[in-house]
Tab-separated table of C-alpha atoms in Angstrom:
chain	number	residue	atom	x	y	z
A	71	GLN	CA	47.481	92.665	-47.289
A	72	ASP	CA	44.778	90.550	-48.754
A	73	GLY	CA	41.256	91.303	-47.848
A	74	PRO	CA	38.872	88.903	-46.159
A	75	PRO	CA	38.261	85.664	-48.045
A	76	ARG	CA	35.378	85.521	-50.382
A	77	PRO	CA	32.472	83.214	-49.856
A	78	PRO	CA	32.805	79.743	-51.425
A	79	ALA	CA	30.362	80.565	-54.119
A	80	GLN	CA	32.678	83.322	-55.377
A	81	ARG	CA	35.741	81.142	-55.582
A	82	ARG	CA	36.836	79.794	-58.870
A	83	ALA	CA	37.845	76.255	-59.426
A	84	PRO	CA	40.847	75.569	-61.578
A	85	SER	CA	40.073	74.267	-65.005
A	86	ALA	CA	42.150	72.949	-67.820
A	87	ASP	CA	40.693	75.398	-70.315
A	88	MET	CA	41.581	78.268	-68.021
A	89	ALA	CA	45.345	77.744	-68.403
A	90	GLU	CA	47.001	80.355	-70.592
A	91	PRO	CA	50.250	80.192	-72.531
A	92	GLU	CA	53.279	81.148	-70.696
A	93	ALA	CA	54.498	84.679	-71.295
A	94	ALA	CA	57.688	85.304	-73.051
A	95	GLY	CA	60.601	84.748	-70.882
A	96	GLY	CA	58.986	81.610	-69.344
A	97	ALA	CA	56.987	83.408	-66.663
A	98	PRO	CA	53.363	82.543	-66.335
A	99	ALA	CA	50.934	85.093	-67.441
A	100	PRO	CA	48.639	86.527	-64.930
A	101	SER	CA	45.207	84.778	-64.908
A	102	SER	CA	42.100	86.674	-65.622
A	103	ALA	CA	38.926	86.335	-63.643
A	104	GLY	CA	36.878	83.219	-64.744
A	105	PRO	CA	33.175	82.227	-64.397
A	106	GLU	CA	31.795	81.060	-61.054
A	107	TYR	CA	30.809	77.426	-60.267
A	108	GLN	CA	27.446	76.351	-61.693
A	109	THR	CA	24.893	74.048	-60.057
A	110	GLU	CA	25.078	71.451	-62.790
A	111	GLN	CA	28.759	71.044	-62.086
A	112	PHE	CA	27.888	69.248	-58.779
A	113	SER	CA	26.665	65.657	-58.498
A	114	PHE	CA	24.912	64.646	-55.258
A	115	ILE	CA	25.358	60.995	-54.096
A	116	GLU	CA	22.724	59.661	-51.679
A	117	GLU	CA	24.577	57.534	-49.161
A	118	PRO	CA	22.623	54.794	-47.252
A	119	ASP	CA	21.595	55.603	-43.760
A	120	GLU	CA	23.170	52.910	-41.527
A	121	ASP	CA	20.929	53.777	-38.624
A	122	SER	CA	17.779	53.150	-40.648
A	123	GLU	CA	19.100	49.774	-41.787
A	124	ASP	CA	19.773	48.813	-38.169
A	125	VAL	CA	16.235	49.717	-37.202
A	126	ILE	CA	14.806	47.582	-40.008
A	127	ASP	CA	16.972	44.635	-39.024
A	128	TRP	CA	15.921	44.957	-35.355
A	129	LEU	CA	12.250	44.998	-36.317
A	130	LYS	CA	12.718	41.927	-38.447
A	131	PHE	CA	14.560	40.136	-35.581
A	132	THR	CA	11.905	41.117	-33.051
A	133	GLU	CA	9.107	39.928	-35.318
A	134	SER	CA	10.951	36.653	-36.043
A	135	ARG	CA	11.603	35.982	-32.339
A	136	THR	CA	7.965	36.612	-31.466
A	137	GLU	CA	6.834	34.195	-34.157
A	138	ARG	CA	9.263	31.588	-32.874
A	139	ARG	CA	7.932	32.008	-29.357
A	140	GLU	CA	4.364	31.606	-30.521
A	141	GLU	CA	5.307	28.549	-32.563
A	142	ALA	CA	7.097	27.026	-29.578
A	143	LYS	CA	4.032	27.622	-27.428
A	144	ARG	CA	1.812	25.977	-30.027
A	145	ARG	CA	4.132	22.952	-30.227
A	146	GLY	CA	4.239	22.736	-26.427
A	147	ARG	CA	0.463	22.750	-26.190
A	148	SER	CA	0.274	20.085	-28.887
A	149	ARG	CA	2.743	17.913	-27.028
A	150	ILE	CA	0.841	18.263	-23.761
A	151	VAL	CA	-2.405	17.291	-25.476
A	152	ALA	CA	-0.748	14.315	-27.166
A	153	LEU	CA	0.882	13.190	-23.911
A	154	SER	CA	-2.427	13.450	-22.075
A	155	VAL	CA	-4.106	11.309	-24.720
A	156	VAL	CA	-1.355	8.696	-24.516
A	157	LEU	CA	-1.537	8.576	-20.718
A	158	ALA	CA	-5.306	8.254	-20.826
A	159	LEU	CA	-5.026	5.387	-23.291
A	160	LEU	CA	-2.402	3.659	-21.138
A	161	VAL	CA	-4.522	3.979	-18.005
A	162	ALA	CA	-7.610	2.762	-19.821
A	163	GLY	CA	-5.668	-0.126	-21.324
A	164	GLY	CA	-4.208	-1.108	-17.946
A	165	VAL	CA	-7.567	-1.006	-16.219
A	166	GLY	CA	-9.092	-2.934	-19.086
A	167	TYR	CA	-6.436	-5.620	-18.833
A	168	LEU	CA	-6.884	-5.957	-15.071
A	169	TRP	CA	-10.628	-6.231	-15.563
A	170	TRP	CA	-10.162	-8.788	-18.340
A	171	ALA	CA	-7.766	-10.796	-16.188
A	172	GLY	CA	-10.093	-10.600	-13.178
A	173	LYS	CA	-7.628	-8.722	-10.952
A	174	LEU	CA	-9.912	-5.833	-10.083
A	175	PRO	CA	-11.552	-6.395	-6.671
A	176	GLY	CA	-15.248	-7.075	-6.977
A	177	LEU	CA	-15.150	-7.181	-10.766
A	178	ALA	CA	-14.733	-10.253	-12.917
A	179	GLY	CA	-13.699	-9.976	-16.532
A	180	PRO	CA	-14.744	-12.295	-19.332
A	181	ASP	CA	-11.502	-14.227	-19.057
A	182	THR	CA	-12.218	-15.233	-15.484
A	183	GLY	CA	-15.691	-16.284	-16.450
A	184	LYS	CA	-14.334	-18.541	-19.151
A	185	ALA	CA	-11.709	-19.863	-16.788
A	186	ALA	CA	-14.289	-20.538	-14.137
A	187	ALA	CA	-16.186	-22.619	-16.608
A	188	GLY	CA	-13.463	-25.212	-16.030
A	189	GLY	CA	-11.497	-27.106	-18.530
A	190	GLY	CA	-9.541	-24.434	-20.377
A	191	GLN	CA	-7.189	-23.297	-17.627
A	192	LYS	CA	-3.450	-23.531	-18.119
A	193	ARG	CA	-1.410	-24.571	-15.092
A	194	ASP	CA	2.211	-25.203	-14.287
A	195	VAL	CA	2.663	-27.579	-11.342
A	196	LEU	CA	5.997	-28.246	-9.645
A	197	VAL	CA	6.436	-31.013	-7.051
A	198	VAL	CA	8.646	-30.054	-4.091
A	199	HIS	CA	10.040	-32.597	-1.629
A	200	LEU	CA	11.651	-31.082	1.463
A	201	ARG	CA	13.977	-33.792	2.774
A	202	ASP	CA	15.411	-33.492	6.269
A	203	THR	CA	18.960	-34.830	5.958
A	204	ARG	CA	19.162	-35.251	9.741
A	205	THR	CA	16.098	-37.470	10.221
A	206	GLY	CA	15.360	-38.689	6.701
A	207	ASN	CA	11.765	-37.433	6.900
A	208	SER	CA	10.194	-35.631	3.965
A	209	SER	CA	7.467	-33.069	3.348
A	210	THR	CA	5.743	-32.710	-0.013
A	211	ALA	CA	3.963	-29.778	-1.637
A	212	LEU	CA	2.760	-28.821	-5.103
A	213	LEU	CA	3.589	-25.291	-6.298
A	214	VAL	CA	0.770	-24.388	-8.708
A	215	ASP	CA	0.907	-21.437	-11.100
A	216	ASN	CA	-2.468	-20.934	-12.780
A	217	GLU	CA	-1.529	-18.886	-15.854
A	218	THR	CA	-5.169	-18.415	-16.820
A	219	THR	CA	-6.460	-16.884	-13.588
A	220	HIS	CA	-3.055	-15.383	-12.648
A	221	LYS	CA	-3.134	-17.000	-9.217
A	222	GLY	CA	-0.750	-19.287	-7.391
A	223	THR	CA	-1.243	-21.958	-4.751
A	224	THR	CA	0.909	-24.206	-2.613
A	225	VAL	CA	-0.949	-27.500	-2.126
A	226	LEU	CA	0.342	-29.402	0.900
A	227	LEU	CA	0.235	-33.215	0.583
A	228	PRO	CA	0.144	-35.209	3.840
A	229	ASN	CA	2.622	-38.069	4.144
A	230	SER	CA	-0.262	-40.458	4.866
A	231	LEU	CA	-1.683	-40.010	1.355
A	232	VAL	CA	-2.054	-43.416	-0.299
A	233	VAL	CA	-0.610	-43.710	-3.814
A	234	SER	CA	-0.487	-46.635	-6.219
A	235	LYS	CA	2.705	-48.198	-7.541
A	236	ASP	CA	3.400	-49.604	-10.979
A	237	ASP	CA	2.836	-53.166	-9.807
A	238	GLY	CA	-0.675	-52.327	-8.638
A	239	THR	CA	0.165	-52.233	-4.950
A	240	THR	CA	-0.238	-49.147	-2.800
A	241	THR	CA	2.036	-47.259	-0.452
A	242	THR	CA	2.063	-43.981	1.418
A	243	LEU	CA	3.519	-40.805	-0.001
A	244	ALA	CA	6.260	-40.715	2.624
A	245	LYS	CA	7.399	-44.268	1.810
A	246	SER	CA	7.236	-43.589	-1.912
A	247	VAL	CA	9.534	-40.575	-1.588
A	248	LYS	CA	11.986	-42.489	0.596
A	249	ASP	CA	11.972	-45.859	-1.167
A	250	ASP	CA	11.081	-45.140	-4.790
A	251	GLY	CA	12.440	-41.629	-5.394
A	252	ALA	CA	11.279	-38.538	-7.228
A	253	GLU	CA	10.186	-39.796	-10.641
A	254	PRO	CA	8.108	-42.831	-9.545
A	255	THR	CA	6.459	-40.718	-6.855
A	256	ARG	CA	5.619	-38.034	-9.416
A	257	ASP	CA	4.063	-40.669	-11.691
A	258	SER	CA	2.000	-42.004	-8.794
A	259	LEU	CA	0.739	-38.535	-7.942
A	260	ASN	CA	-0.101	-37.912	-11.597
A	261	SER	CA	-2.141	-41.078	-11.655
A	262	LEU	CA	-3.887	-40.252	-8.408
A	263	LEU	CA	-4.627	-36.556	-8.884
A	264	GLY	CA	-4.961	-36.361	-12.644
A	265	ALA	CA	-2.653	-33.322	-12.677
A	266	ASP	CA	0.107	-32.614	-15.162
A	267	LEU	CA	3.145	-32.774	-12.868
A	268	LYS	CA	6.121	-32.168	-15.144
A	269	ALA	CA	9.058	-31.835	-12.757
A	270	THR	CA	10.199	-32.455	-9.188
A	271	TRP	CA	12.417	-30.250	-7.022
A	272	ARG	CA	14.111	-32.218	-4.246
A	273	LEU	CA	14.939	-29.543	-1.706
A	274	ASP	CA	17.202	-30.987	0.973
A	275	THR	CA	17.353	-28.934	4.170
A	276	PRO	CA	20.890	-27.566	3.550
A	277	TYR	CA	19.690	-26.106	0.234
A	278	LEU	CA	16.619	-24.576	1.883
A	279	GLU	CA	18.909	-22.947	4.426
A	280	ASN	CA	21.126	-21.542	1.661
A	281	LEU	CA	18.083	-20.337	-0.282
A	282	VAL	CA	16.689	-18.398	2.668
A	283	GLU	CA	20.109	-16.889	3.376
A	284	THR	CA	20.540	-15.905	-0.277
A	285	VAL	CA	17.251	-13.970	-0.366
A	286	GLY	CA	18.135	-12.159	2.863
A	287	GLY	CA	15.985	-14.051	5.363
A	288	ILE	CA	12.211	-14.275	5.716
A	289	THR	CA	9.492	-12.902	8.003
A	290	LEU	CA	6.409	-14.830	9.096
A	291	ASP	CA	3.999	-15.449	11.979
A	292	THR	CA	5.172	-18.511	13.887
A	293	ASP	CA	2.748	-20.793	15.746
A	294	ALA	CA	5.329	-22.592	17.900
A	295	THR	CA	8.566	-22.073	19.754
A	296	VAL	CA	11.365	-24.255	18.395
A	297	PRO	CA	13.799	-25.129	21.203
A	298	GLY	CA	17.548	-25.116	20.775
A	299	ALA	CA	19.507	-28.245	19.989
A	300	LYS	CA	20.947	-28.477	23.511
A	301	LYS	CA	19.107	-28.409	26.789
A	302	GLY	CA	18.941	-24.929	28.224
A	303	ALA	CA	19.905	-23.275	24.927
A	304	SER	CA	17.962	-20.299	23.640
A	305	PRO	CA	15.072	-21.123	21.292
A	306	VAL	CA	15.955	-21.233	17.623
A	307	VAL	CA	12.537	-19.778	16.783
A	308	LYS	CA	10.197	-17.875	19.085
A	309	GLN	CA	6.447	-17.969	18.749
A	310	GLY	CA	4.903	-14.683	17.681
A	311	ARG	CA	3.951	-12.354	14.895
A	312	ALA	CA	6.359	-11.068	12.269
A	313	GLN	CA	9.320	-13.156	13.360
A	314	ASP	CA	12.523	-12.697	11.329
A	315	LEU	CA	14.120	-16.033	10.450
A	316	ASN	CA	17.524	-16.693	8.920
A	317	GLY	CA	18.308	-19.854	6.983
A	318	GLN	CA	18.965	-22.034	10.018
A	319	ALA	CA	15.839	-20.849	11.828
A	320	ALA	CA	13.712	-21.304	8.694
A	321	VAL	CA	14.811	-24.941	8.368
A	322	ALA	CA	14.215	-25.574	12.074
A	323	TYR	CA	10.694	-24.131	11.852
A	324	ALA	CA	9.812	-25.906	8.569
A	325	THR	CA	10.778	-29.316	9.957
A	326	TYR	CA	9.609	-28.862	13.567
A	327	ARG	CA	7.042	-31.312	14.893
A	328	ALA	CA	6.302	-31.352	18.593
A	329	ALA	CA	5.925	-34.609	20.487
A	330	GLY	CA	2.527	-36.163	19.794
A	331	GLU	CA	1.749	-33.528	17.178
A	332	ASN	CA	0.081	-34.419	13.880
A	333	GLN	CA	2.273	-34.245	10.796
A	334	ILE	CA	-0.196	-31.779	9.325
A	335	ARG	CA	1.030	-29.054	11.701
A	336	GLN	CA	4.623	-29.531	10.583
A	337	LEU	CA	3.507	-29.587	6.950
A	338	GLN	CA	1.712	-26.260	7.404
A	339	ARG	CA	4.872	-24.704	8.830
A	340	PHE	CA	6.736	-25.879	5.751
A	341	GLY	CA	4.074	-24.173	3.634
A	342	GLN	CA	4.577	-20.919	5.564
A	343	VAL	CA	8.314	-21.007	4.933
A	344	MET	CA	7.837	-21.700	1.225
A	345	GLN	CA	5.409	-18.817	0.702
A	346	ALA	CA	7.554	-16.389	2.715
A	347	THR	CA	10.607	-17.432	0.700
A	348	LEU	CA	8.802	-16.950	-2.609
A	349	LYS	CA	8.047	-13.354	-1.598
A	350	LYS	CA	11.778	-12.684	-1.332
A	351	VAL	CA	12.823	-14.392	-4.581
A	352	SER	CA	13.341	-12.123	-7.585
A	353	SER	CA	10.374	-11.790	-9.949
A	354	ASP	CA	12.828	-11.609	-12.846
A	355	ALA	CA	13.611	-14.979	-14.429
A	356	ASP	CA	17.318	-14.191	-14.792
A	357	GLY	CA	17.546	-12.967	-11.208
A	358	ALA	CA	15.768	-16.042	-9.850
A	359	THR	CA	17.957	-18.311	-11.974
A	360	ALA	CA	21.053	-16.621	-10.556
A	361	THR	CA	19.723	-17.370	-7.055
A	362	VAL	CA	19.201	-21.022	-7.978
A	363	LYS	CA	22.736	-21.256	-9.342
A	364	THR	CA	24.200	-19.993	-6.076
A	365	LEU	CA	22.738	-23.059	-4.347
A	366	LEU	CA	25.103	-25.320	-6.352
A	367	GLN	CA	22.361	-27.941	-6.323
A	368	VAL	CA	22.195	-30.919	-8.673
A	369	LEU	CA	18.576	-31.016	-9.854
A	370	ASP	CA	16.639	-34.111	-10.851
A	371	PRO	CA	15.897	-34.262	-14.582
A	372	PRO	CA	14.080	-32.957	-16.496
A	373	LEU	CA	14.296	-29.866	-14.261
A	374	THR	CA	17.105	-27.423	-15.112
A	375	GLU	CA	18.394	-24.341	-13.298
A	376	ALA	CA	16.824	-22.049	-15.893
A	377	GLN	CA	13.473	-23.837	-15.689
A	378	LEU	CA	13.466	-23.760	-11.900
A	379	GLY	CA	14.471	-20.088	-11.876
A	380	SER	CA	11.714	-19.143	-14.309
A	381	SER	CA	9.188	-21.196	-12.336
A	382	LEU	CA	10.135	-19.552	-9.041
A	383	ALA	CA	10.088	-16.070	-10.611
A	384	GLN	CA	6.503	-16.528	-11.808
A	385	ARG	CA	5.344	-17.670	-8.399
A	386	ALA	CA	7.345	-14.923	-6.684
A	387	GLU	CA	5.464	-12.296	-8.676
A	388	LEU	CA	2.138	-13.787	-7.570
A	389	ALA	CA	3.287	-13.979	-3.938
A	390	LYS	CA	4.393	-10.325	-3.962
A	391	THR	CA	1.041	-9.138	-5.341
A	392	GLY	CA	-1.044	-11.157	-2.888
A	393	ALA	CA	-2.337	-13.548	-5.551
A	394	TYR	CA	-0.836	-16.564	-3.803
A	395	ARG	CA	-2.174	-18.813	-1.058
A	396	THR	CA	-1.420	-22.096	0.704
A	397	THR	CA	-3.969	-24.887	1.107
A	398	LEU	CA	-4.027	-28.444	2.393
A	399	LEU	CA	-5.203	-31.482	0.440
A	400	PRO	CA	-7.807	-33.093	2.725
A	401	VAL	CA	-6.935	-36.754	3.291
A	402	GLN	CA	-8.963	-39.182	5.341
A	403	THR	CA	-7.485	-41.136	8.217
A	404	ASN	CA	-7.036	-44.136	5.935
A	405	GLY	CA	-4.949	-42.088	3.509
A	406	THR	CA	-7.520	-41.788	0.740
A	407	LEU	CA	-9.069	-38.653	-0.692
A	408	SER	CA	-12.408	-37.571	0.646
A	409	PRO	CA	-15.156	-36.651	-1.856
A	410	THR	CA	-14.897	-32.990	-0.877
A	411	ALA	CA	-11.172	-32.964	-1.633
A	412	ALA	CA	-11.756	-33.952	-5.231
A	413	ALA	CA	-14.075	-30.983	-5.716
A	414	SER	CA	-12.361	-28.267	-3.685
A	415	VAL	CA	-8.683	-28.924	-4.403
A	416	VAL	CA	-8.153	-31.485	-7.127
A	417	LYS	CA	-10.728	-29.901	-9.418
A	418	ASP	CA	-10.443	-26.190	-8.614
A	419	VAL	CA	-6.710	-25.899	-7.952
A	420	LEU	CA	-5.075	-28.700	-9.926
A	421	GLY	CA	-7.503	-28.671	-12.842
A	422	GLY	CA	-10.377	-31.026	-13.498
A	423	THR	CA	-11.535	-33.927	-11.366
A	424	VAL	CA	-9.580	-36.944	-10.265
A	425	LYS	CA	-8.332	-38.490	-13.477
A	426	LYS	CA	-10.702	-41.053	-14.857
A	427	ALA	CA	-9.222	-44.018	-16.618
A	428	ALA	CA	-9.595	-44.332	-20.359
A	429	PRO	CA	-11.785	-47.202	-21.571
A	430	ASP	CA	-8.715	-49.316	-22.339
A	431	ALA	CA	-6.665	-48.207	-19.309
A	432	THR	CA	-6.122	-50.109	-16.086
A	433	ALA	CA	-8.999	-49.405	-13.727
A	434	ARG	CA	-8.258	-48.321	-10.178
A	435	VAL	CA	-10.284	-50.233	-7.635
A	436	ALA	CA	-10.630	-48.955	-4.071
A	437	VAL	CA	-11.412	-51.654	-1.517
A	438	ARG	CA	-12.934	-50.983	1.909
A	439	ASN	CA	-13.039	-53.904	4.305
A	440	ALA	CA	-16.352	-54.250	6.154
A	441	THR	CA	-16.191	-58.013	6.694
A	442	GLY	CA	-14.829	-57.984	10.212
A	443	ASN	CA	-11.881	-60.045	8.965
A	444	ALA	CA	-8.633	-58.090	8.469
A	445	ARG	CA	-7.264	-60.691	6.039
A	446	ALA	CA	-10.054	-60.043	3.528
A	447	THR	CA	-8.276	-56.928	2.258
A	448	GLY	CA	-5.141	-58.847	1.317
A	449	LYS	CA	-7.147	-61.535	-0.465
A	450	ALA	CA	-9.043	-58.950	-2.476
A	451	GLN	CA	-5.788	-57.188	-3.356
A	452	VAL	CA	-4.220	-60.339	-4.735
A	453	ALA	CA	-7.323	-61.154	-6.777
A	454	LEU	CA	-7.552	-57.659	-8.255
A	455	VAL	CA	-3.853	-57.284	-9.077
A	456	ASN	CA	-3.836	-60.714	-10.754
A	457	GLY	CA	-6.912	-59.616	-12.678
A	458	GLY	CA	-5.053	-56.594	-14.088
A	459	TYR	CA	-6.517	-53.905	-11.849
A	460	SER	CA	-4.793	-51.209	-9.813
A	461	PHE	CA	-5.507	-51.731	-6.130
A	462	VAL	CA	-6.241	-48.855	-3.729
A	463	ASP	CA	-6.654	-49.543	-0.022
A	464	ASP	CA	-9.720	-47.608	1.181
A	465	GLY	CA	-9.337	-48.691	4.788
A	466	THR	CA	-11.573	-50.668	7.146
A	467	ASP	CA	-15.047	-49.976	8.473
A	468	SER	CA	-15.508	-50.208	12.206
A	469	ALA	CA	-18.881	-51.941	11.764
A	470	ALA	CA	-19.287	-55.061	9.659
A	471	ARG	CA	-21.949	-55.287	6.973
A	472	THR	CA	-23.695	-58.335	5.584
A	473	THR	CA	-23.540	-57.825	1.835
A	474	SER	CA	-20.831	-56.443	-0.423
A	475	GLN	CA	-21.282	-53.511	-2.759
A	476	VAL	CA	-19.525	-52.461	-5.962
A	477	THR	CA	-20.115	-48.848	-7.081
A	478	TYR	CA	-19.044	-46.681	-9.998
A	479	ALA	CA	-19.582	-42.922	-10.340
A	480	ASP	CA	-19.011	-42.654	-14.089
A	481	ALA	CA	-21.384	-44.558	-16.367
A	482	ALA	CA	-18.436	-45.367	-18.631
A	483	GLN	CA	-17.019	-47.562	-15.860
A	484	LYS	CA	-20.099	-49.777	-15.500
A	485	ALA	CA	-18.644	-52.621	-17.526
A	486	LYS	CA	-15.458	-52.612	-15.486
A	487	ALA	CA	-17.444	-52.584	-12.267
A	488	VAL	CA	-19.270	-55.713	-13.404
A	489	GLU	CA	-15.916	-57.361	-14.220
A	490	VAL	CA	-14.529	-56.373	-10.813
A	491	ALA	CA	-17.499	-58.028	-9.131
A	492	LYS	CA	-16.861	-61.223	-11.119
A	493	THR	CA	-13.165	-61.118	-10.230
A	494	LEU	CA	-13.998	-60.951	-6.513
A	495	GLY	CA	-16.755	-63.572	-6.795
A	496	LEU	CA	-19.526	-61.127	-5.974
A	497	PRO	CA	-23.010	-61.252	-7.526
A	498	ALA	CA	-23.938	-58.896	-10.358
A	499	GLY	CA	-26.678	-57.452	-8.158
A	500	ALA	CA	-23.998	-55.895	-5.957
A	501	VAL	CA	-23.071	-53.465	-8.766
A	502	LYS	CA	-24.747	-50.059	-8.905
A	503	GLN	CA	-23.968	-46.472	-9.844
A	504	ALA	CA	-23.141	-44.297	-6.851
A	505	LYS	CA	-20.399	-42.097	-5.458
A	506	GLY	CA	-17.274	-43.869	-4.318
A	507	ALA	CA	-13.676	-43.126	-3.409
A	508	GLY	CA	-12.381	-39.994	-5.115
A	509	ASN	CA	-9.122	-41.657	-6.199
A	510	ALA	CA	-10.579	-44.742	-7.871
A	511	ASP	CA	-12.758	-45.683	-10.833
A	512	VAL	CA	-14.576	-48.470	-8.988
A	513	THR	CA	-15.171	-48.743	-5.249
A	514	VAL	CA	-15.743	-52.053	-3.476
A	515	VAL	CA	-17.073	-52.398	0.043
A	516	LEU	CA	-16.482	-55.984	1.133
A	517	GLY	CA	-19.236	-57.504	3.222
A	518	GLN	CA	-19.488	-60.781	5.073
A	519	ASP	CA	-20.710	-62.461	1.874
A	520	TYR	CA	-17.218	-62.104	0.410
A	521	LYS	CA	-15.473	-65.444	0.641
A	522	GLY	CA	-12.152	-64.516	-0.960
């Protein structure tokens, strides 16, 4: 038996030079003992350590992820700072605009100061005639959008207001609307008030009812109870605060006038309905135009559906923000404008004073009869109209006066005042500069010395 195996160092590796020739007879010759393996016969290959490579890659990944986190944090902080700056600028810009426009309470910007100086304000004025198809009565208001001060106003015009016609004669506003129509009435109001009235909206009661229904009804404080159409029927409108009105109730309230009640009360109710309706109209021009189109109303030229929609949208925005009010044009019992009306409404709301005639334009002459003879007014009217003047009836004084007087407020009208005196056969000494009727260039008070 073989002995125990030798250690690996004592083993011999086969080698080509160790082969010996075969012995005779073809049998291999027995091999002799050869040299042992030497150190230089081995080559050592250093294989990469996969674990070490994994560690290096993990360190690189960890370092890269940390850097990305820090970079993301830096970008986030930068964005927050930038956003804060933008918000601060927007807030400052908004506050600055409100201050400039005069919308901050208690603070007036430079724009409002310039606007208050008079003259340079831009206004859009729309005439509205509410016509009751059941009775034929009408109510008139001016919807004013002051684009300079960003404020809106509904100016209510009493039906007793005296306006001049093209032929020089005068009539009341109610008769002008009924007999002459929208365009002649608008021209008369332009001449009287000196305002730029560009369009008229004839709002018959069925269209007002549809308008209120379209916007979802209105809410307002009512000052009267409107009874039902039949005796014993429930009231159409109850008196009280925050009353909800549908289209039918809104029309009933806007046109209601109790027995013996002044038309002013009814006109004020119409103003309430208009302002409450404006609050419900869309502030978007397209939305308001869509509302107008649903009325299927044929508008008087030059007003179009798009123009009316845009006009209502602008006023709706003012009504929603509380920058809208309703006021009454003060008219005297004789239908003429009082001096205070020219200053408080015509000047401040409609822009400027009552329009003064150009040097070559037809002068408006207001005549007040203080002769004690009612026929004197008609005689003076005929004389003035034949003389090329526009006649305005300023009413009758309860007490007669001895001498006549011809006054002019503007020095530029002095020459015309002298001519008016000559036309009426009055002495030149009757002419002097003084305040007169707010809707005329020359004012004549006929005394008993007027012979006609």
